[in-house]
Each structure stands twice: as C-alpha cells, then as structure tokens.
C-alpha cells in the first residue's frame, strides 16, 4: 500500500503481546465484518480500531497514514484506506476524525445503494467476492484521484 515502515517500528509493533497493546487491540476488531454492516461502535472514537490507530500512529516512523493503511490491510472489509489521494477525492477537511463513520453512513444510505453499485463494479471487473466492496471503493477512488493528478 505504498507505505515504508522502518524496521525499528516493525520490531516495536511485533513485540510479544504482553509488552505492547497492538495485538490485543487488533484481536478486538472483528475480522470479517463489512463496514456497511458494522455498528457505529466498531469505528467510533474509543473503539478498539480507533485506539489501535491512535497507538500505531504514535510509533516513530508509522504516522497516521501508515497506521491507517496497516489497519486497512489487517481489516480490509471494515476499515477504509485513507491517504492524501483519498482525502482529495472525497474532499475531506484538513483535520479528519470522522472518515470511517462517514464512509459507513454513505455505504448504508438509500438502502445500501452504494454497496449494490460497488458489488456490480466488482462483478464487471471479474473480481471475486473474496474482495470486499470497501476495497473496490478504495481502489476506484484512488485510481480516480491518481488519474486527476496526472491530467
């Protein structure tokens, strides 16, 4: 996901669970839960996902984007990718602490019309259902944003 994490940071995150909060917090985040099906408590401030993002972003060399991409990689159906390209595509504010919740609301709106559309896109692209609709959204948004940068 285009994030370079220094070896020192990787070693810190991978220390045995008793010495760091990362594994414990990750184990509290549902593995196969889709963001559209999630309750607000799964992505709200003070949720395990939020607390893990906060903890990871404070690791020297990871930062907020790296932490978010690590979480998106570990829980791809629940947590969307968020970086400068996504921020620009979705016209997010400079300080953005509600992106996960806002994407969740958008996916659930209008009887989940966006989810149905993303499922159609996934089918047209010939991608299997093992790829969640959230990754389809992330990829489409990122490609659109990247194309805008080069036009």
Coordinates of N, CA and C in Angstrom, one line a residue:
X1 N 0.8 -1.2 0.0 CA 0.0 0.0 0.0 C 0.9 1.3 0.0
X2 N 2.0 1.2 -0.5 CA 2.9 2.3 -0.7 C 3.3 3.0 0.6
X3 N 3.5 2.2 1.7 CA 4.0 2.8 2.9 C 5.3 2.1 3.3
X4 N 6.3 2.9 3.6 CA 7.6 2.3 4.1 C 7.6 2.5 5.6
X5 N 7.7 1.4 6.3 CA 7.8 1.4 7.7 C 9.2 1.0 8.1
X6 N 9.8 1.8 8.9 CA 11.2 1.4 9.3 C 11.2 0.2 10.1
X7 N 12.3 -0.6 10.0 CA 12.5 -1.8 10.7 C 12.3 -1.7 12.3
X8 N 12.8 -0.6 12.8 CA 12.6 -0.3 14.3 C 11.1 -0.3 14.6
X9 N 10.3 0.3 13.8 CA 8.9 0.4 14.1 C 8.2 -0.9 13.9
X10 N 8.6 -1.7 12.9 CA 8.1 -3.1 12.8 C 8.4 -3.9 14.0
X11 N 9.6 -3.9 14.5 CA 10.0 -4.6 15.6 C 9.2 -4.2 16.9
X12 N 9.0 -2.9 17.0 CA 8.2 -2.4 18.1 C 6.8 -3.0 18.1
X13 N 6.2 -3.0 16.9 CA 4.8 -3.4 16.8 C 4.7 -4.9 16.9
X14 N 5.7 -5.7 16.5 CA 5.7 -7.1 16.6 C 6.2 -7.7 17.9
X15 N 6.5 -6.9 18.9 CA 7.0 -7.4 20.2 C 5.9 -8.3 20.7
X16 N 6.3 -9.3 21.6 CA 5.3 -10.1 22.2 C 4.1 -9.3 22.8
X17 N 2.9 -9.9 22.7 CA 1.7 -9.1 23.1 C 1.8 -8.5 24.5
X18 N 2.4 -9.2 25.4 CA 2.4 -8.7 26.8 C 3.1 -7.4 26.9
X19 N 3.9 -7.0 25.9 CA 4.7 -5.8 26.0 C 4.1 -4.6 25.2
X20 N 3.1 -4.9 24.4 CA 2.5 -3.8 23.6 C 1.0 -4.0 23.5
X21 N 0.3 -3.0 23.2 CA -1.2 -3.1 23.1 C -1.7 -3.5 21.7
X22 N -0.8 -3.6 20.7 CA -1.2 -3.7 19.3 C -2.0 -5.0 19.0
X23 N -1.4 -6.2 19.4 CA -2.1 -7.5 19.2 C -3.4 -7.6 19.9
X24 N -3.4 -7.1 21.2 CA -4.6 -7.2 22.0 C -5.7 -6.4 21.3
X25 N -5.4 -5.2 20.9 CA -6.4 -4.3 20.3 C -6.9 -4.9 18.9
X26 N -5.9 -5.4 18.1 CA -6.3 -6.0 16.8 C -7.2 -7.2 17.0
X27 N -7.0 -8.0 18.1 CA -7.9 -9.1 18.3 C -9.3 -8.7 18.7
X28 N -9.5 -7.5 19.1 CA -10.8 -7.0 19.5 C -11.6 -6.4 18.3
X29 N -10.9 -6.3 17.1 CA -11.6 -5.8 15.9 C -12.1 -7.0 15.1
X30 N -13.4 -7.0 14.8 CA -13.9 -8.2 14.0 C -13.2 -8.4 12.7
X31 N -12.9 -9.6 12.3 CA -12.1 -9.9 11.2 C -12.9 -9.8 9.9
X32 N -14.1 -10.3 9.8 CA -14.9 -10.4 8.6 C -16.1 -9.4 8.5
X33 N -16.1 -8.5 9.4 CA -17.2 -7.5 9.4 C -17.1 -6.5 8.3
X34 N -18.2 -6.4 7.5 CA -18.2 -5.3 6.5 C -18.6 -4.0 7.1
X35 N -18.0 -2.9 6.6 CA -18.2 -1.6 7.2 C -19.7 -1.3 7.1
X36 N -20.4 -1.6 6.0 CA -21.8 -1.3 5.8 C -22.7 -2.1 6.9
X37 N -22.2 -3.2 7.3 CA -22.9 -4.0 8.3 C -22.5 -3.6 9.8
X38 N -21.5 -2.9 9.9 CA -20.9 -2.6 11.2 C -21.8 -1.6 12.0
X39 N -21.7 -1.7 13.3 CA -22.4 -0.6 14.1 C -21.4 0.5 14.3
X40 N -21.9 1.6 14.6 CA -21.0 2.8 14.8 C -20.0 2.5 15.8
X41 N -20.3 1.7 16.8 CA -19.3 1.4 17.9 C -18.0 0.7 17.4
X42 N -18.1 0.1 16.2 CA -17.0 -0.5 15.7 C -15.9 0.4 15.1
X43 N -16.3 1.6 14.7 CA -15.4 2.6 14.1 C -15.4 3.9 14.9
X44 N -16.1 4.1 15.9 CA -16.2 5.3 16.7 C -14.9 5.6 17.5
X45 N -14.7 6.8 17.9 CA -13.6 7.1 18.8 C -13.8 6.3 20.0
X46 N -12.7 5.8 20.5 CA -12.6 4.9 21.7 C -13.0 3.4 21.3
X47 N -13.2 3.1 20.1 CA -13.4 1.7 19.7 C -12.0 1.1 19.6
X48 N -11.9 -0.3 19.7 CA -10.6 -0.9 19.5 C -9.8 -0.5 18.2
X49 N -10.6 -0.3 17.1 CA -10.0 0.1 15.9 C -9.4 1.5 16.0
X50 N -10.1 2.4 16.6 CA -9.7 3.8 16.8 C -8.5 3.8 17.8
X51 N -8.5 3.1 18.8 CA -7.4 3.0 19.8 C -6.2 2.4 19.2
X52 N -6.3 1.4 18.3 CA -5.2 0.8 17.7 C -4.6 1.8 16.7
X53 N -5.4 2.5 15.9 CA -4.9 3.6 15.0 C -4.1 4.6 15.8
X54 N -4.7 5.1 16.9 CA -4.0 6.1 17.8 C -2.7 5.5 18.2
X55 N -2.6 4.3 18.7 CA -1.4 3.7 19.2 C -0.3 3.5 18.1
X56 N -0.8 3.1 16.9 CA 0.2 2.8 15.8 C 0.7 4.2 15.3
X57 N -0.1 5.2 15.2 CA 0.3 6.4 14.6 C 1.4 7.1 15.5
X58 N 1.4 6.8 16.7 CA 2.4 7.3 17.6 C 3.7 6.6 17.6
X59 N 3.8 5.5 16.9 CA 5.1 4.8 16.7 C 5.9 5.5 15.7
X60 N 7.1 5.9 16.1 CA 8.1 6.6 15.3 C 8.3 5.9 14.0
X61 N 7.9 6.6 12.9 CA 8.1 6.0 11.5 C 6.8 5.5 10.9
X62 N 5.7 5.4 11.7 CA 4.5 4.9 11.1 C 3.6 6.1 10.8
X63 N 3.2 6.9 11.7 CA 2.3 8.1 11.5 C 0.9 7.7 11.2
X64 N 0.1 8.7 10.9 CA -1.4 8.5 10.8 C -1.7 7.7 9.5
X65 N -1.1 8.1 8.4 CA -1.4 7.4 7.1 C -0.9 5.9 7.2
X66 N 0.3 5.7 7.7 CA 0.8 4.4 7.8 C 0.0 3.5 8.7
X67 N -0.5 4.1 9.8 CA -1.3 3.3 10.8 C -2.6 3.0 10.1
X68 N -3.2 3.9 9.4 CA -4.5 3.7 8.7 C -4.4 2.6 7.6
X69 N -3.3 2.6 6.9 CA -3.1 1.6 5.8 C -2.8 0.2 6.4
X70 N -2.1 0.2 7.6 CA -1.9 -1.1 8.2 C -3.2 -1.7 8.7
X71 N -4.1 -0.8 9.3 CA -5.4 -1.3 9.7 C -6.3 -1.7 8.5
X72 N -6.2 -0.9 7.4 CA -7.0 -1.3 6.3 C -6.5 -2.6 5.7
X73 N -5.2 -2.9 5.8 CA -4.7 -4.2 5.3 C -5.1 -5.3 6.3
X74 N -5.1 -5.1 7.6 CA -5.5 -6.1 8.5 C -7.0 -6.4 8.6
X75 N -7.8 -5.3 8.4 CA -9.3 -5.5 8.5 C -9.9 -4.8 7.2
X76 N -9.6 -5.4 6.0 CA -10.0 -4.8 4.7 C -11.5 -4.7 4.5
X77 N -12.3 -5.4 5.2 CA -13.8 -5.2 5.0 C -14.4 -4.2 5.9
X78 N -13.6 -3.8 6.9 CA -14.2 -2.9 7.9 C -13.6 -1.5 7.8
X79 N -12.3 -1.4 7.5 CA -11.6 -0.1 7.6 C -11.1 0.4 6.3
X80 N -11.6 1.6 5.8 CA -11.1 2.1 4.5 C -9.7 2.7 4.5
X81 N -9.1 2.6 3.4 CA -7.8 3.3 3.2 C -8.0 4.8 3.3
X82 N -7.1 5.5 3.9 CA -7.1 7.0 3.9 C -5.8 7.5 3.8
X83 N -5.5 8.2 2.7 CA -4.3 8.9 2.4 C -4.5 10.2 1.7
X84 N -3.5 10.8 1.2 CA -3.7 12.2 0.6 C -4.5 12.1 -0.7
X85 N -4.4 11.0 -1.4 CA -5.2 10.9 -2.7 C -6.7 10.7 -2.3
X86 N -7.0 9.8 -1.4 CA -8.4 9.6 -0.9 C -8.9 10.9 -0.3
X87 N -8.1 11.5 0.5 CA -8.6 12.8 1.1 C -9.0 13.8 0.1
X88 N -8.2 13.9 -1.0 CA -8.6 14.9 -2.0 C -9.8 14.4 -2.8
X89 N -9.9 13.2 -3.2 CA -11.1 12.7 -3.9 C -12.4 12.9 -3.2
X90 N -12.3 12.6 -1.9 CA -13.6 12.8 -1.1 C -13.7 14.2 -0.4
X91 N -12.8 15.1 -0.8 CA -12.8 16.5 -0.3 C -13.0 16.5 1.2
X92 N -12.1 15.9 1.9 CA -12.1 15.8 3.4 C -11.5 17.0 4.0
X93 N -11.9 17.4 5.2 CA -11.3 18.5 5.9 C -9.9 18.3 6.3
X94 N -9.1 19.4 6.6 CA -7.7 19.2 7.0 C -7.5 18.3 8.2
X95 N -8.3 18.5 9.2 CA -8.3 17.6 10.4 C -9.5 16.7 10.2
X96 N -9.3 15.4 10.0 CA -10.4 14.5 9.7 C -10.5 13.3 10.6
X97 N -11.4 13.4 11.6 CA -11.5 12.3 12.6 C -12.8 11.5 12.4
X98 N -13.5 11.7 11.3 CA -14.8 11.1 11.1 C -14.9 10.3 9.8
X99 N -13.8 10.1 9.1 CA -13.8 9.4 7.8 C -14.4 8.0 7.9
X100 N -14.0 7.2 8.8 CA -14.6 5.8 8.9 C -16.1 5.9 9.1
X101 N -16.6 6.7 10.0 CA -18.0 6.8 10.2 C -18.7 7.4 9.0
X102 N -18.2 8.4 8.4 CA -18.8 9.0 7.2 C -18.9 8.0 6.0
X103 N -17.9 7.2 5.8 CA -17.9 6.1 4.8 C -19.0 5.1 5.2
X104 N -19.0 4.7 6.4 CA -20.1 3.8 6.9 C -21.5 4.3 6.6
X105 N -21.7 5.6 6.9 CA -23.0 6.1 6.6 C -23.3 6.1 5.1
X106 N -22.3 6.5 4.3 CA -22.6 6.5 2.9 C -22.9 5.1 2.3
X107 N -22.2 4.1 2.9 CA -22.5 2.7 2.4 C -23.9 2.3 2.8
X108 N -24.4 2.8 3.9 CA -25.7 2.3 4.4 C -26.9 3.2 3.9
X109 N -26.6 4.3 3.3 CA -27.6 5.2 2.8 C -28.4 4.6 1.7
X110 N -29.7 5.1 1.6 CA -30.5 4.8 0.5 C -30.6 3.3 0.3
X111 N -30.9 2.5 1.3 CA -31.0 1.0 1.2 C -29.7 0.4 0.7
X112 N -28.6 1.0 1.0 CA -27.3 0.5 0.6 C -27.1 0.5 -0.9
X113 N -27.5 1.5 -1.5 CA -27.4 1.7 -3.0 C -25.9 1.7 -3.4
X114 N -25.1 2.3 -2.7 CA -23.6 2.4 -3.0 C -23.0 1.0 -2.9
X115 N -23.4 0.2 -1.9 CA -22.9 -1.2 -1.8 C -23.3 -2.0 -3.0
X116 N -24.6 -1.9 -3.4 CA -25.0 -2.6 -4.6 C -24.3 -2.2 -5.8
X117 N -24.0 -0.9 -6.0 CA -23.2 -0.4 -7.1 C -21.8 -1.0 -7.1
X118 N -21.2 -1.0 -5.9 CA -19.8 -1.5 -5.8 C -19.8 -3.0 -6.0
X119 N -20.8 -3.7 -5.7 CA -20.9 -5.1 -6.0 C -21.0 -5.3 -7.5
X120 N -21.8 -4.5 -8.2 CA -21.9 -4.6 -9.6 C -20.5 -4.3 -10.3
X121 N -19.8 -3.3 -9.8 CA -18.5 -2.9 -10.3 C -17.5 -4.1 -10.1
X122 N -17.6 -4.7 -8.9 CA -16.7 -5.8 -8.6 C -17.0 -7.0 -9.6
X123 N -18.3 -7.2 -9.9 CA -18.6 -8.3 -10.8 C -18.2 -8.0 -12.3
X124 N -18.4 -6.7 -12.7 CA -17.9 -6.3 -14.0 C -16.4 -6.4 -14.2
X125 N -15.7 -6.2 -13.1 CA -14.3 -6.2 -13.1 C -13.8 -7.7 -13.1
X126 N -14.7 -8.6 -12.8 CA -14.3 -10.0 -12.7 C -13.5 -10.3 -11.4
X127 N -13.8 -9.5 -10.4 CA -13.1 -9.7 -9.1 C -14.0 -10.6 -8.3
X128 N -13.4 -11.6 -7.6 CA -14.2 -12.5 -6.7 C -14.8 -11.8 -5.5
X129 N -15.7 -12.4 -4.9 CA -16.3 -11.9 -3.7 C -15.4 -11.9 -2.5
X130 N -14.3 -12.5 -2.6 CA -13.3 -12.5 -1.5 C -12.7 -11.1 -1.3
X131 N -12.9 -10.3 -2.3 CA -12.5 -8.8 -2.2 C -13.8 -8.1 -1.8
X132 N -13.7 -7.4 -0.7 CA -14.9 -6.7 -0.2 C -15.2 -5.4 -1.0
X133 N -16.4 -5.0 -0.8 CA -16.8 -3.8 -1.5 C -16.0 -2.5 -1.1
X134 N -15.5 -2.6 0.1 CA -14.7 -1.4 0.6 C -13.4 -1.3 -0.2
X135 N -12.8 -2.4 -0.5 CA -11.6 -2.4 -1.3 C -11.9 -1.9 -2.7
X136 N -13.1 -2.2 -3.2 CA -13.5 -1.8 -4.6 C -13.6 -0.2 -4.5
X137 N -14.2 0.3 -3.5 CA -14.4 1.7 -3.3 C -13.0 2.4 -3.2
X138 N -12.2 1.8 -2.3 CA -10.8 2.4 -2.1 C -10.1 2.5 -3.4
X139 N -10.1 1.4 -4.1 CA -9.3 1.3 -5.4 C -9.8 2.2 -6.4
X140 N -11.2 2.3 -6.6 CA -11.8 3.2 -7.6 C -11.5 4.6 -7.3
X141 N -11.6 5.0 -6.0 CA -11.3 6.4 -5.6 C -9.9 6.7 -5.8
X142 N -9.0 5.8 -5.4 CA -7.6 6.1 -5.5 C -7.1 6.2 -7.0
X143 N -7.6 5.3 -7.8 CA -7.3 5.4 -9.3 C -7.8 6.7 -9.9
X144 N -9.0 7.1 -9.5 CA -9.6 8.3 -10.0 C -8.7 9.5 -9.5
X145 N -8.4 9.5 -8.2 CA -7.5 10.6 -7.7 C -6.2 10.6 -8.3
X146 N -5.6 9.5 -8.6 CA -4.3 9.4 -9.2 C -4.3 9.9 -10.6
X147 N -5.4 9.5 -11.4 CA -5.6 10.0 -12.7 C -5.7 11.5 -12.8
X148 N -6.4 12.0 -11.8 CA -6.6 13.5 -11.8 C -5.3 14.2 -11.6
X149 N -4.4 13.6 -10.8 CA -3.0 14.2 -10.6 C -2.2 14.3 -11.9
X150 N -2.4 13.3 -12.8 CA -1.6 13.2 -14.0 C -2.3 13.8 -15.2
X151 N -3.5 14.4 -15.0 CA -4.2 15.0 -16.2 C -3.8 16.5 -16.3

